[in-house]
Coordinates of C-alpha atoms in Angstrom, one line a residue:
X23 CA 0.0 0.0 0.0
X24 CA 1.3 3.2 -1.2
X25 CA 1.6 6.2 1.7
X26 CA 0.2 9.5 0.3
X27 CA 3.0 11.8 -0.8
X28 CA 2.4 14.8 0.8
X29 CA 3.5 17.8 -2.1
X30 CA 4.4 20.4 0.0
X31 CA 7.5 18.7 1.3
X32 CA 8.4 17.2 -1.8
X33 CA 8.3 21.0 -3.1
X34 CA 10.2 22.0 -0.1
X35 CA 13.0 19.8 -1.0
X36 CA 12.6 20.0 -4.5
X37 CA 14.9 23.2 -4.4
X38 CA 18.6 22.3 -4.8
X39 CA 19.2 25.8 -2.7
X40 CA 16.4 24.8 0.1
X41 CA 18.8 21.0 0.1
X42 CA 21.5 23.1 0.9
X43 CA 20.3 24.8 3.7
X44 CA 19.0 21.7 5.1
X45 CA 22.6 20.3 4.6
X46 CA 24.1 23.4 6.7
X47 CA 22.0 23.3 9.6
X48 CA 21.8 19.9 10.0
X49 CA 25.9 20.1 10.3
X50 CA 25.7 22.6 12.5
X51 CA 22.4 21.7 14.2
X52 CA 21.1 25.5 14.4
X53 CA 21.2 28.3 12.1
X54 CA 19.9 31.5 11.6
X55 CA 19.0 33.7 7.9
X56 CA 22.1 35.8 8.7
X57 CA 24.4 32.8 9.7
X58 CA 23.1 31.0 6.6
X59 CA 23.5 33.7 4.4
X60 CA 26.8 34.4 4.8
X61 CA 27.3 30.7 3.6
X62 CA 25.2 30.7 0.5
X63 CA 25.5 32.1 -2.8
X64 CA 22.2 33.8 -2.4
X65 CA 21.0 37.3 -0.1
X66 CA 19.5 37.3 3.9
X67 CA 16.1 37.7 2.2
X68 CA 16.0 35.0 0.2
X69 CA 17.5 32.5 2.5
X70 CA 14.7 33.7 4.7
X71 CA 12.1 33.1 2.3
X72 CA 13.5 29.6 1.4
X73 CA 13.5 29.1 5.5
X74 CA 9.9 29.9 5.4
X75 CA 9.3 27.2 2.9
X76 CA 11.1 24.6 5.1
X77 CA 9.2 25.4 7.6
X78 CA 5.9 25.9 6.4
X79 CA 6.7 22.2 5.5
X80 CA 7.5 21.3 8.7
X81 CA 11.2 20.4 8.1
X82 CA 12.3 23.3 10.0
X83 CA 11.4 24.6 13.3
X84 CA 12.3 28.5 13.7
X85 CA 12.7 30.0 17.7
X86 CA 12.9 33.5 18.5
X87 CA 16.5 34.3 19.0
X88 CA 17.3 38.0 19.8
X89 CA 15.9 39.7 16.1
X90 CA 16.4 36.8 14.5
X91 CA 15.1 33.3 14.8
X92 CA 17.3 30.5 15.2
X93 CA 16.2 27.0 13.0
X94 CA 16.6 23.6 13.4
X95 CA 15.7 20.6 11.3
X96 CA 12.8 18.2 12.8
X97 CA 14.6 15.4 12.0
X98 CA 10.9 13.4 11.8
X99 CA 9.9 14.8 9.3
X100 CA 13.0 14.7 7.2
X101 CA 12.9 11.3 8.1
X102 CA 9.6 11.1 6.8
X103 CA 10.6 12.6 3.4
X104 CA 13.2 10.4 2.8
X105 CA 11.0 7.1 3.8
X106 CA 8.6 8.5 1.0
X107 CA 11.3 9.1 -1.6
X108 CA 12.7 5.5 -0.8
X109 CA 9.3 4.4 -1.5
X110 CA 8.4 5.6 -4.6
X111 CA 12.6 5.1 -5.8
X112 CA 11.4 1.2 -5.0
X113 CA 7.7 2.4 -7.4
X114 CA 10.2 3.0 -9.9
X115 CA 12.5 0.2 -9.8
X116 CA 9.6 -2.0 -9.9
X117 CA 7.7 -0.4 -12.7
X118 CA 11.8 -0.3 -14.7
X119 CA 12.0 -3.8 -14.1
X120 CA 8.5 -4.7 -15.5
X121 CA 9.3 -2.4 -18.4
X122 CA 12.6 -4.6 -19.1
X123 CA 11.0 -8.0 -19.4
X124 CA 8.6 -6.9 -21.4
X125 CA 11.2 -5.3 -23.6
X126 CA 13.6 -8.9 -23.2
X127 CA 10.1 -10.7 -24.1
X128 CA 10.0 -8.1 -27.7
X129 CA 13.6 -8.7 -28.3
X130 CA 13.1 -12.5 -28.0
X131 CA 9.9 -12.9 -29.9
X132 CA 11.9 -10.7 -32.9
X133 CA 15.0 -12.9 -32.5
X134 CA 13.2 -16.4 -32.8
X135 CA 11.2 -15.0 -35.7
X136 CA 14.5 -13.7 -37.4
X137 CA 16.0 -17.0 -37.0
X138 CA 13.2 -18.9 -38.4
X139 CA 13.4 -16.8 -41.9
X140 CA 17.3 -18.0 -42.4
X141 CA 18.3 -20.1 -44.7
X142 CA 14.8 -19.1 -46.9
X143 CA 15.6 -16.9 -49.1

């Protein structure tokens, strides 16, 4: 039975730059816009934007911290994301292997009628 993929994570970590952050915090186990900032190719703003996404998809968890708020990744639910890419990777692999015996089964059929024509000619 297939779990319901929920979209907004997926779209959380969809983003290579949202990955990143992800990455960085859970290296350093807290982080804030500022902090992160300065270690991404990208402005305050739109680290905090991207931070809003995370957490909105509850893969982040922000706490007031002075001006700022300090973030941490809730390690259940990234958890959770990766269970429900592992299952549909295993979809995938199921439905690629299915796809290659039917294409072994073609290849076959065309081989066995190929050698049946030899030799009549």
């Amino acid at each position: 039975m297939s779990a319901a993929v929920d979209d907004e994570l997926w779209s959380a970590v969809g983003d290579p730059m949202r990955r990143r952050m992800l990455d960085l915090l859970l290296a350093d186990g807290s982080g804030t816009a500022t902090t992160l900032g300065g270690r991404l190719p990208v402005t305050r703003q739109a680290v905090a934007k991207h931070l809003g996404v995370l957490d909105r998809a509850g893969l982040v968890h922000g706490t007031p911290a002075g001006r700022e708020r300090r973030y941490r990744v809730d390690e259940a639910q990234l958890a959770r994301a990766v269970a429900q890419l592992s299952e549909v990777g295993a979809g995938w692999d199921a439905r690629l292997r299915r796809i290659k015996r039917i294409a072994e089964a073609i290849q076959r059929k065309r081989d066995s009628s190929t050698e049946g024509n030899n030799g009549h000619g």
